């Protein structure tokens, strides 16, 4: 267990950016039976922080849990800006989570603003699998702002039983701002008895079954429940429902095939995407899924899209809620379109300049930069920006600020989209009492 790393009870591992955890890349030479790259056992904790360069699991191979296997209550894995590439296993070719219970997430995968790879900061790519890419067994996982793409099905498995994300035995799966793009699978999701999938702002595009002329299903139901909201499903064969006990709830989904979809959960329409065949399933401004939905009902879901932009934004080429929910501002799917912001609200962007460190916050609230450096404000809003240097740095000046007040404050009126820059430089004082 744990071909490269085995983290046991009471141990904590931190994996920094630019670290590569590499496997042999061949099923003939298993890295481990379970957890080819990483095995986390009963109470072990792992924090992977890829920052600008990503942590990379590459070519890890196991019987189960090709890249990561996490087992037992108290175990926890947080993956930030992590790329799982080319992993192989029968079940959970990338991630296998087991026996963590359904109370709180055993594994969270997400991205942060440190990464500048647009929508590929958190990614599962090129997995080879028989049963699943992500397997959840009596556990709870949460994937956010993550792309799952180019997965390949191993013909040794059953072609009509596989799903990229599979849950069994009282499991909980949360997907928010996730994209399934160019995968080979019978279905994106597989639900078994007592499993619960909660899905919001997820995009599924250009996925195909073993026969490349047939599109994949959204889900195959052998039981369990699915609540799917504000999502976009295209190139689809609908739902493969084989259970009389399955529960399907949700609302404001844009789909192109309503086979086995319960009424009231969706709007039929064709989304216009940039280039899903090349892996870019973001919508263009004129797509029917833009400005379609009201806020979802999940308290845990993020209103920051795959490009780390705040949602919602009024895209003025589309009527709000046509199709969709009347007055809708949220786009269906994992990305929020920012091309043509409506004339009743404008985008304020903060950029930090210089070699020093510091932060900028706004009143009204919305900007907290370095983490969140853009916000949409309604026309006419007076926004005050406050610059605070970090220890060892000093705030020097505002650039493009309409009105500077007391040096570290900037006031602007939102009558157009604008970018304001705050400059921070190192503090050159090396003695006390301002002596240089």
CSV table of C-alpha atoms in Angstrom, one decimal:
chain,number,residue,atom,x,y,z
A,1,UNK,CA,0.0,0.0,0.0
A,2,UNK,CA,1.3,3.4,-1.0
A,3,UNK,CA,3.7,2.9,-3.9
A,4,UNK,CA,5.4,6.2,-3.2
A,5,UNK,CA,4.0,7.5,0.1
A,6,UNK,CA,2.2,5.8,3.0
A,7,UNK,CA,0.8,8.2,5.6
A,8,UNK,CA,-0.3,6.4,8.7
A,9,UNK,CA,-2.3,7.2,11.8
A,10,UNK,CA,-1.2,10.5,13.5
A,11,UNK,CA,1.0,11.5,10.6
A,12,UNK,CA,0.8,14.7,8.5
A,13,UNK,CA,2.3,15.2,5.1
A,14,UNK,CA,2.5,18.5,3.2
A,15,UNK,CA,3.3,18.4,-0.5
A,16,UNK,CA,4.6,21.6,-2.0
A,17,UNK,CA,4.3,23.0,-5.6
A,18,UNK,CA,6.5,21.5,-8.3
A,19,UNK,CA,6.6,18.1,-6.6
A,20,UNK,CA,6.1,15.2,-9.0
A,21,UNK,CA,5.0,11.8,-7.6
A,22,UNK,CA,5.7,9.4,-10.4
A,23,UNK,CA,4.8,5.8,-11.1
A,24,UNK,CA,5.9,3.2,-13.5
A,25,UNK,CA,3.1,3.9,-15.9
A,26,UNK,CA,2.3,0.2,-16.7
A,27,UNK,CA,-0.3,-2.2,-15.3
A,28,UNK,CA,2.3,-5.0,-15.6
A,29,UNK,CA,4.4,-3.2,-12.9
A,30,UNK,CA,2.1,-2.2,-10.1
A,31,UNK,CA,3.3,0.6,-7.9
A,32,UNK,CA,1.1,-0.8,-5.1
A,33,UNK,CA,-2.0,-2.9,-4.6
A,34,UNK,CA,-3.8,0.1,-3.2
A,35,UNK,CA,-2.6,3.7,-3.6
A,36,UNK,CA,0.0,3.7,-6.3
A,37,UNK,CA,1.1,7.3,-5.6
A,38,UNK,CA,-0.3,7.8,-2.1
A,39,UNK,CA,-2.0,5.7,0.6
A,40,UNK,CA,-3.5,7.5,3.6
A,41,UNK,CA,-4.7,5.3,6.5
A,42,UNK,CA,-6.9,5.8,9.5
A,43,UNK,CA,-6.2,9.3,10.8
A,44,UNK,CA,-3.4,10.3,8.4
A,45,UNK,CA,-3.6,13.8,6.9
A,46,UNK,CA,-2.2,15.2,3.6
A,47,UNK,CA,-2.2,18.7,2.3
A,48,UNK,CA,-1.0,19.2,-1.3
A,49,UNK,CA,-0.6,22.8,-2.3
A,50,UNK,CA,0.5,23.2,-5.9
A,51,UNK,CA,0.3,27.0,-6.1
A,52,UNK,CA,1.5,28.3,-9.5
A,53,UNK,CA,3.2,25.0,-10.6
A,54,UNK,CA,0.8,22.3,-9.4
A,55,UNK,CA,1.5,19.1,-7.5
A,56,UNK,CA,1.6,16.3,-10.1
A,57,UNK,CA,0.7,12.6,-9.7
A,58,UNK,CA,2.0,11.1,-12.9
A,59,UNK,CA,1.5,7.5,-14.2
A,60,UNK,CA,0.7,5.9,-10.9
A,61,UNK,CA,-0.6,2.3,-11.2
A,62,UNK,CA,-2.4,0.1,-8.6
A,63,UNK,CA,-5.2,-2.5,-8.4
A,64,UNK,CA,-7.4,0.1,-6.7
A,65,UNK,CA,-6.7,3.8,-6.1
A,66,UNK,CA,-4.2,4.3,-8.9
A,67,UNK,CA,-2.9,7.7,-7.7
A,68,UNK,CA,-4.5,8.1,-4.3
A,69,UNK,CA,-6.2,5.7,-1.8
A,70,UNK,CA,-7.6,7.1,1.4
A,71,UNK,CA,-9.0,4.8,4.1
A,72,UNK,CA,-10.7,5.1,7.4
A,73,UNK,CA,-12.4,7.7,9.6
A,74,UNK,CA,-10.2,10.6,10.6
A,75,UNK,CA,-8.2,10.5,7.4
A,76,UNK,CA,-8.2,13.6,5.3
A,77,UNK,CA,-6.7,14.7,2.0
A,78,UNK,CA,-6.8,18.3,0.7
A,79,UNK,CA,-5.6,18.7,-2.9
A,80,UNK,CA,-5.1,22.3,-4.1
A,81,UNK,CA,-3.8,23.0,-7.6
A,82,UNK,CA,-3.1,19.3,-8.2
A,83,UNK,CA,-2.8,17.4,-11.5
A,84,UNK,CA,-3.5,13.7,-11.5
A,85,UNK,CA,-2.3,12.4,-14.9
A,86,UNK,CA,-2.3,9.0,-16.6
A,87,UNK,CA,-3.1,7.0,-13.5
A,88,UNK,CA,-4.4,3.4,-13.8
A,89,UNK,CA,-6.5,1.0,-11.7
A,90,UNK,CA,-9.5,-1.2,-11.9
A,91,UNK,CA,-11.6,1.0,-9.5
A,92,UNK,CA,-10.7,4.5,-8.6
A,93,UNK,CA,-8.0,4.8,-11.2
A,94,UNK,CA,-7.3,8.3,-9.8
A,95,UNK,CA,-8.9,8.4,-6.4
A,96,UNK,CA,-10.3,5.7,-4.1
A,97,UNK,CA,-12.0,6.8,-0.9
A,98,UNK,CA,-13.2,4.2,1.6
A,99,UNK,CA,-14.8,4.0,5.1
A,100,UNK,CA,-14.6,7.7,5.9
A,101,UNK,CA,-18.3,7.9,6.7
A,102,UNK,CA,-20.8,10.4,5.4
A,103,UNK,CA,-20.6,13.2,8.0
A,104,UNK,CA,-17.8,15.4,6.6
A,105,UNK,CA,-15.5,15.3,3.5
A,106,UNK,CA,-12.7,12.8,3.6
A,107,UNK,CA,-11.2,14.3,0.5
A,108,UNK,CA,-11.5,17.8,-1.1
A,109,UNK,CA,-10.0,18.7,-4.5
A,110,UNK,CA,-10.0,22.4,-5.5
A,111,UNK,CA,-8.0,25.2,-7.0
A,112,UNK,CA,-6.8,28.6,-5.7
A,113,UNK,CA,-5.9,31.9,-7.3
A,114,UNK,CA,-2.2,31.1,-7.1
A,115,UNK,CA,-2.5,29.1,-10.3
A,116,UNK,CA,-2.7,31.0,-13.7
A,117,UNK,CA,-3.6,28.0,-15.9
A,118,UNK,CA,-7.1,29.4,-16.4
A,119,UNK,CA,-9.4,26.4,-16.0
A,120,UNK,CA,-6.9,23.5,-15.6
A,121,UNK,CA,-5.3,24.2,-12.2
A,122,UNK,CA,-7.1,21.2,-10.6
A,123,UNK,CA,-7.3,18.4,-13.1
A,124,UNK,CA,-7.7,14.6,-13.5
A,125,UNK,CA,-6.5,13.7,-16.9
A,126,UNK,CA,-5.9,10.7,-19.0
A,127,UNK,CA,-7.0,8.1,-16.5
A,128,UNK,CA,-7.2,4.4,-17.5
A,129,UNK,CA,-9.9,2.5,-15.7
A,130,UNK,CA,-12.2,-0.6,-15.7
A,131,UNK,CA,-14.9,0.5,-13.2
A,132,UNK,CA,-14.3,4.1,-12.2
A,133,UNK,CA,-11.9,7.1,-12.2
A,134,UNK,CA,-13.1,8.2,-8.7
A,135,UNK,CA,-14.5,5.5,-6.5
A,136,UNK,CA,-16.3,6.4,-3.2
A,137,UNK,CA,-17.2,3.6,-0.8
A,138,UNK,CA,-18.9,4.5,2.5
A,139,UNK,CA,-17.2,7.9,2.3
A,140,UNK,CA,-17.7,11.6,1.5
A,141,UNK,CA,-15.7,13.6,-1.1
A,142,UNK,CA,-16.0,17.0,-2.6
A,143,UNK,CA,-14.6,18.1,-6.0
A,144,UNK,CA,-14.6,21.8,-6.8
A,145,UNK,CA,-13.3,23.8,-9.8
A,146,UNK,CA,-11.8,20.6,-11.3
A,147,UNK,CA,-11.7,19.2,-14.8
A,148,UNK,CA,-11.9,15.5,-15.5
A,149,UNK,CA,-10.9,14.8,-19.0
A,150,UNK,CA,-9.6,12.3,-21.6
A,151,UNK,CA,-10.3,9.2,-19.4
A,152,UNK,CA,-10.0,5.9,-21.2
A,153,UNK,CA,-11.9,2.7,-20.5
A,154,UNK,CA,-10.1,-0.6,-20.2
A,155,UNK,CA,-12.1,-3.2,-22.1
A,156,UNK,CA,-11.5,-5.8,-19.3
A,157,UNK,CA,-14.3,-4.1,-17.4
A,158,UNK,CA,-18.0,-4.2,-18.1
A,159,UNK,CA,-18.9,-1.4,-20.6
A,160,UNK,CA,-22.4,-1.0,-19.3
A,161,UNK,CA,-21.6,-0.7,-15.6
A,162,UNK,CA,-18.9,1.9,-15.5
A,163,UNK,CA,-19.2,5.5,-14.4
A,164,UNK,CA,-16.4,8.0,-14.1
A,165,UNK,CA,-17.4,9.0,-10.5
A,166,UNK,CA,-19.0,5.9,-8.7
A,167,UNK,CA,-20.4,5.8,-5.2
A,168,UNK,CA,-21.6,2.9,-3.2
A,169,UNK,CA,-22.7,2.1,0.4
A,170,UNK,CA,-24.0,5.3,2.1
A,171,UNK,CA,-21.6,7.6,0.3
A,172,UNK,CA,-21.8,11.4,-0.4
A,173,UNK,CA,-20.3,13.0,-3.5
A,174,UNK,CA,-20.4,16.8,-4.0
A,175,UNK,CA,-19.5,18.3,-7.4
A,176,UNK,CA,-19.3,22.0,-7.8
A,177,UNK,CA,-17.9,23.9,-10.9
A,178,UNK,CA,-16.6,20.5,-12.2
A,179,UNK,CA,-16.2,19.7,-15.9
A,180,UNK,CA,-16.3,16.3,-17.6
A,181,UNK,CA,-14.8,16.8,-21.0
A,182,UNK,CA,-13.7,14.2,-23.7
A,183,UNK,CA,-14.0,11.1,-21.6
A,184,UNK,CA,-14.8,7.6,-22.7
A,185,UNK,CA,-17.4,6.2,-20.4
A,186,UNK,CA,-20.9,4.7,-20.4
A,187,UNK,CA,-21.9,7.4,-17.8
A,188,UNK,CA,-20.3,10.3,-16.0
A,189,UNK,CA,-21.9,9.3,-12.6
A,190,UNK,CA,-22.8,5.9,-11.2
A,191,UNK,CA,-25.1,5.7,-8.2
A,192,UNK,CA,-25.7,2.6,-6.2
A,193,UNK,CA,-28.1,2.0,-3.3
A,194,UNK,CA,-28.0,4.7,-0.5
A,195,UNK,CA,-25.4,6.8,-2.3
A,196,UNK,CA,-26.1,10.6,-2.7
A,197,UNK,CA,-24.7,12.8,-5.4
A,198,UNK,CA,-25.1,16.6,-5.0
A,199,UNK,CA,-24.1,18.4,-8.2
A,200,UNK,CA,-24.0,22.1,-9.0
A,201,UNK,CA,-22.7,24.2,-11.9
A,202,UNK,CA,-21.2,21.2,-13.6
A,203,UNK,CA,-20.5,20.9,-17.3
A,204,UNK,CA,-20.5,17.6,-19.3
A,205,UNK,CA,-19.5,17.9,-22.9
A,206,UNK,CA,-17.9,15.8,-25.7
A,207,UNK,CA,-18.0,12.5,-23.7
A,208,UNK,CA,-18.7,9.3,-25.6
A,209,UNK,CA,-19.5,5.6,-24.9
A,210,UNK,CA,-17.2,2.8,-26.0
A,211,UNK,CA,-18.8,3.2,-29.4
A,212,UNK,CA,-17.5,6.7,-30.3
A,213,UNK,CA,-20.7,7.4,-32.3
A,214,UNK,CA,-22.8,7.2,-29.1
A,215,UNK,CA,-22.7,9.9,-26.5
A,216,UNK,CA,-22.3,9.1,-22.8
A,217,UNK,CA,-25.1,9.2,-20.3
A,218,UNK,CA,-25.2,11.8,-17.5
A,219,UNK,CA,-25.7,9.0,-14.9
A,220,UNK,CA,-26.4,5.3,-14.5
A,221,UNK,CA,-28.8,4.6,-11.6
A,222,UNK,CA,-28.7,1.3,-9.7
A,223,UNK,CA,-30.2,3.1,-6.8
A,224,UNK,CA,-29.3,6.2,-4.7
A,225,UNK,CA,-30.2,9.9,-5.2
A,226,UNK,CA,-29.1,12.7,-7.4
A,227,UNK,CA,-29.7,16.4,-6.9
A,228,UNK,CA,-28.4,18.3,-9.9
A,229,UNK,CA,-28.7,22.1,-10.3
A,230,UNK,CA,-27.5,24.9,-12.6
A,231,UNK,CA,-25.6,22.4,-14.8
A,232,UNK,CA,-25.0,22.0,-18.5
A,233,UNK,CA,-25.2,18.6,-20.2
A,234,UNK,CA,-24.5,18.4,-24.0
A,235,UNK,CA,-23.6,15.6,-26.4
A,236,UNK,CA,-25.6,13.3,-24.1
A,237,UNK,CA,-27.7,10.2,-24.2
A,238,UNK,CA,-29.8,11.3,-21.3
A,239,UNK,CA,-30.0,9.2,-18.1
A,240,UNK,CA,-29.7,5.4,-17.8
A,241,UNK,CA,-32.1,4.6,-15.0
A,242,UNK,CA,-32.2,0.9,-14.0
A,243,UNK,CA,-33.7,1.4,-10.6
A,244,UNK,CA,-37.3,2.0,-9.4
A,245,UNK,CA,-35.9,3.4,-6.1
A,246,UNK,CA,-33.7,6.1,-7.7
A,247,UNK,CA,-34.4,9.7,-6.7
A,248,UNK,CA,-33.6,12.6,-9.1
A,249,UNK,CA,-34.1,16.2,-8.0
A,250,UNK,CA,-32.9,19.6,-9.1
A,251,UNK,CA,-33.6,22.4,-11.4
A,252,UNK,CA,-32.3,24.9,-14.0
A,253,UNK,CA,-30.2,22.5,-16.0
A,254,UNK,CA,-29.6,23.0,-19.7
A,255,UNK,CA,-29.6,19.6,-21.5
A,256,UNK,CA,-29.8,18.4,-25.1
A,257,UNK,CA,-31.4,15.0,-24.4
A,258,UNK,CA,-34.2,14.5,-21.9
A,259,UNK,CA,-34.3,10.7,-22.0
A,260,UNK,CA,-35.3,9.5,-18.4
A,261,UNK,CA,-35.0,13.0,-17.0
A,262,UNK,CA,-37.9,13.9,-14.7
A,263,UNK,CA,-39.9,16.9,-15.9
A,264,UNK,CA,-39.3,20.2,-14.2
A,265,UNK,CA,-35.6,19.7,-13.7
A,266,UNK,CA,-34.3,21.0,-17.0
A,267,UNK,CA,-34.6,23.2,-20.1
A,268,UNK,CA,-34.0,21.7,-23.5
A,269,UNK,CA,-31.5,23.6,-25.6
A,270,UNK,CA,-28.2,23.5,-27.4
A,271,UNK,CA,-25.3,25.2,-25.6
A,272,UNK,CA,-22.7,27.0,-27.7
A,273,UNK,CA,-19.2,26.0,-26.4
A,274,UNK,CA,-15.8,27.4,-27.4
A,275,UNK,CA,-14.1,24.2,-28.5
A,276,UNK,CA,-15.1,21.0,-26.5
A,277,UNK,CA,-13.2,18.8,-29.0
A,278,UNK,CA,-10.0,20.5,-27.9
A,279,UNK,CA,-11.0,20.4,-24.2
A,280,UNK,CA,-12.5,23.9,-23.8
A,281,UNK,CA,-16.1,23.5,-22.8
A,282,UNK,CA,-16.7,27.1,-21.7
A,283,UNK,CA,-19.7,28.8,-23.2
A,284,UNK,CA,-19.6,31.7,-25.6
A,285,UNK,CA,-21.6,34.8,-24.8
A,286,UNK,CA,-24.5,33.9,-27.0
A,287,UNK,CA,-25.0,30.4,-25.6
A,288,UNK,CA,-28.4,29.6,-24.2
A,289,UNK,CA,-27.0,28.6,-20.9
A,290,UNK,CA,-25.8,32.2,-20.1
A,291,UNK,CA,-27.8,34.2,-17.5
A,292,UNK,CA,-30.1,31.3,-17.1
A,293,UNK,CA,-30.3,30.4,-13.4
A,294,UNK,CA,-31.0,31.8,-10.0
A,295,UNK,CA,-28.7,30.8,-7.1
A,296,UNK,CA,-28.6,27.1,-6.3
A,297,UNK,CA,-29.8,25.8,-3.0
A,298,UNK,CA,-26.6,24.2,-1.8
A,299,UNK,CA,-25.1,26.1,1.1
A,300,UNK,CA,-21.6,24.6,0.4
A,301,UNK,CA,-21.3,25.5,-3.3
A,302,UNK,CA,-18.9,28.1,-4.5
A,303,UNK,CA,-19.9,31.3,-6.4
A,304,UNK,CA,-16.4,31.5,-7.8
A,305,UNK,CA,-16.1,29.9,-11.2
A,306,UNK,CA,-13.4,27.8,-12.8
A,307,UNK,CA,-11.5,30.9,-13.9
A,308,UNK,CA,-11.6,32.2,-10.3
A,309,UNK,CA,-14.2,34.9,-11.4
A,310,UNK,CA,-17.1,35.8,-9.2
A,311,UNK,CA,-20.6,34.8,-10.2
A,312,UNK,CA,-23.1,35.9,-11.2
A,313,UNK,CA,-22.5,38.4,-14.0
A,314,UNK,CA,-25.1,40.0,-16.3
A,315,UNK,CA,-24.1,39.1,-19.8
A,316,UNK,CA,-25.9,41.8,-21.9
A,317,UNK,CA,-26.2,39.7,-25.1
A,318,UNK,CA,-28.6,37.3,-23.4
A,319,UNK,CA,-32.0,37.9,-21.8
A,320,UNK,CA,-32.1,36.8,-18.2
A,321,UNK,CA,-33.9,33.5,-17.9
A,322,UNK,CA,-34.6,32.9,-21.6
A,323,UNK,CA,-34.5,29.9,-21.3
A,324,UNK,CA,-34.3,29.4,-17.6
A,325,UNK,CA,-35.5,31.0,-14.4
A,326,UNK,CA,-36.9,34.5,-14.7
A,327,UNK,CA,-34.4,37.1,-13.7
A,328,UNK,CA,-31.5,34.5,-13.8
A,329,UNK,CA,-28.0,35.9,-13.7
A,330,UNK,CA,-26.0,32.7,-13.0
A,331,UNK,CA,-24.7,30.8,-16.0
A,332,UNK,CA,-25.4,27.1,-16.2
A,333,UNK,CA,-22.2,25.1,-16.0
A,334,UNK,CA,-18.7,25.4,-14.6
A,335,UNK,CA,-17.8,28.8,-16.1
A,336,UNK,CA,-19.3,32.3,-15.8
A,337,UNK,CA,-19.1,34.3,-19.1
A,338,UNK,CA,-17.5,37.7,-18.7
A,339,UNK,CA,-17.4,38.9,-22.3
A,340,UNK,CA,-20.1,41.6,-22.4
A,341,UNK,CA,-21.2,42.7,-18.9
A,342,UNK,CA,-24.6,44.3,-18.9
A,343,UNK,CA,-25.2,48.1,-18.6
A,344,UNK,CA,-26.6,47.8,-15.1
A,345,UNK,CA,-23.4,46.5,-13.5
A,346,UNK,CA,-19.7,46.7,-14.1
A,347,UNK,CA,-16.5,44.8,-13.3
A,348,UNK,CA,-13.9,46.3,-11.0
A,349,UNK,CA,-10.5,44.6,-11.1
A,350,UNK,CA,-7.6,45.1,-8.8
A,351,UNK,CA,-4.0,44.4,-9.8
A,352,UNK,CA,-1.1,44.5,-7.4
A,353,UNK,CA,2.2,46.0,-8.7
A,354,UNK,CA,5.7,46.2,-7.3
A,355,UNK,CA,7.9,43.7,-5.5
A,356,UNK,CA,6.4,44.2,-2.1
A,357,UNK,CA,3.4,42.4,-0.5
A,358,UNK,CA,0.1,43.7,0.6
A,359,UNK,CA,-3.7,43.4,0.3
A,360,UNK,CA,-6.6,45.5,-1.0
A,361,UNK,CA,-10.2,45.2,0.4
A,362,UNK,CA,-13.3,47.1,-0.7
A,363,UNK,CA,-16.3,48.8,0.8
A,364,UNK,CA,-19.0,47.6,-0.2
A,365,UNK,CA,-17.5,44.1,0.4
A,366,UNK,CA,-16.5,42.0,-2.5
A,367,UNK,CA,-12.8,42.5,-3.1
A,368,UNK,CA,-10.2,40.9,-0.8
A,369,UNK,CA,-7.1,40.8,-3.0
A,370,UNK,CA,-4.8,38.7,-2.9
A,371,UNK,CA,-7.5,36.0,-2.8
A,372,UNK,CA,-10.4,37.7,-4.7
A,373,UNK,CA,-9.2,40.6,-7.0
A,374,UNK,CA,-12.4,41.3,-9.0
A,375,UNK,CA,-16.0,42.1,-8.2
A,376,UNK,CA,-19.1,43.2,-10.1
A,377,UNK,CA,-20.8,46.3,-8.8
A,378,UNK,CA,-24.1,47.9,-9.9
A,379,UNK,CA,-24.0,51.1,-11.9
A,380,UNK,CA,-23.4,54.2,-9.8
A,381,UNK,CA,-22.0,52.3,-6.7
A,382,UNK,CA,-19.3,54.3,-4.9
A,383,UNK,CA,-16.5,51.9,-4.0
A,384,UNK,CA,-13.8,52.6,-1.5
A,385,UNK,CA,-10.6,50.6,-1.7
A,386,UNK,CA,-8.2,50.2,1.2
A,387,UNK,CA,-4.5,49.2,0.7
A,388,UNK,CA,-2.7,47.5,3.6
A,389,UNK,CA,1.0,46.5,3.3
A,390,UNK,CA,2.3,43.3,4.7
A,391,UNK,CA,5.2,43.3,7.3
A,392,UNK,CA,8.4,44.3,5.5
A,393,UNK,CA,6.6,46.1,2.7
A,394,UNK,CA,5.0,49.5,2.2
A,395,UNK,CA,2.1,50.8,0.1
A,396,UNK,CA,3.5,53.4,-2.3
A,397,UNK,CA,0.8,54.6,-4.7
A,398,UNK,CA,-2.5,54.0,-6.6
A,399,UNK,CA,-2.5,53.8,-10.4
A,400,UNK,CA,-5.6,54.6,-12.4
A,401,UNK,CA,-7.5,55.7,-9.2
A,402,UNK,CA,-10.0,58.4,-9.9
A,403,UNK,CA,-9.8,59.9,-6.4
A,404,UNK,CA,-7.1,59.2,-3.8
A,405,UNK,CA,-8.1,59.9,-0.2
A,406,UNK,CA,-5.5,59.8,2.6
A,407,UNK,CA,-2.9,58.0,0.6
A,408,UNK,CA,-4.0,54.4,1.2
A,409,UNK,CA,-7.6,54.9,0.2
A,410,UNK,CA,-9.0,55.0,-3.4
A,411,UNK,CA,-12.6,56.0,-4.3
A,412,UNK,CA,-14.2,55.2,-7.6
A,413,UNK,CA,-17.8,55.4,-9.0
A,414,UNK,CA,-18.8,52.4,-11.0
A,415,UNK,CA,-20.0,53.8,-14.3
A,416,UNK,CA,-17.8,51.5,-16.4
A,417,UNK,CA,-15.7,48.4,-16.0
A,418,UNK,CA,-12.2,49.4,-14.8
A,419,UNK,CA,-8.9,48.2,-13.5
A,420,UNK,CA,-7.1,49.9,-10.6
A,421,UNK,CA,-3.6,49.0,-9.6
A,422,UNK,CA,-2.0,49.2,-6.1
A,423,UNK,CA,1.7,49.3,-5.8
A,424,UNK,CA,3.6,47.7,-2.9
A,425,UNK,CA,7.4,47.9,-2.5
A,426,UNK,CA,9.8,46.4,0.1
A,427,UNK,CA,10.3,48.6,3.2
A,428,UNK,CA,14.0,49.7,2.9
A,429,UNK,CA,14.2,50.9,6.6
A,430,UNK,CA,16.9,48.8,8.3
A,431,UNK,CA,17.1,50.6,11.6
A,432,UNK,CA,14.6,51.6,14.2
A,433,UNK,CA,13.1,55.2,14.5
A,434,UNK,CA,13.2,55.7,10.7
A,435,UNK,CA,17.0,55.9,10.4
A,436,UNK,CA,18.1,54.5,7.1
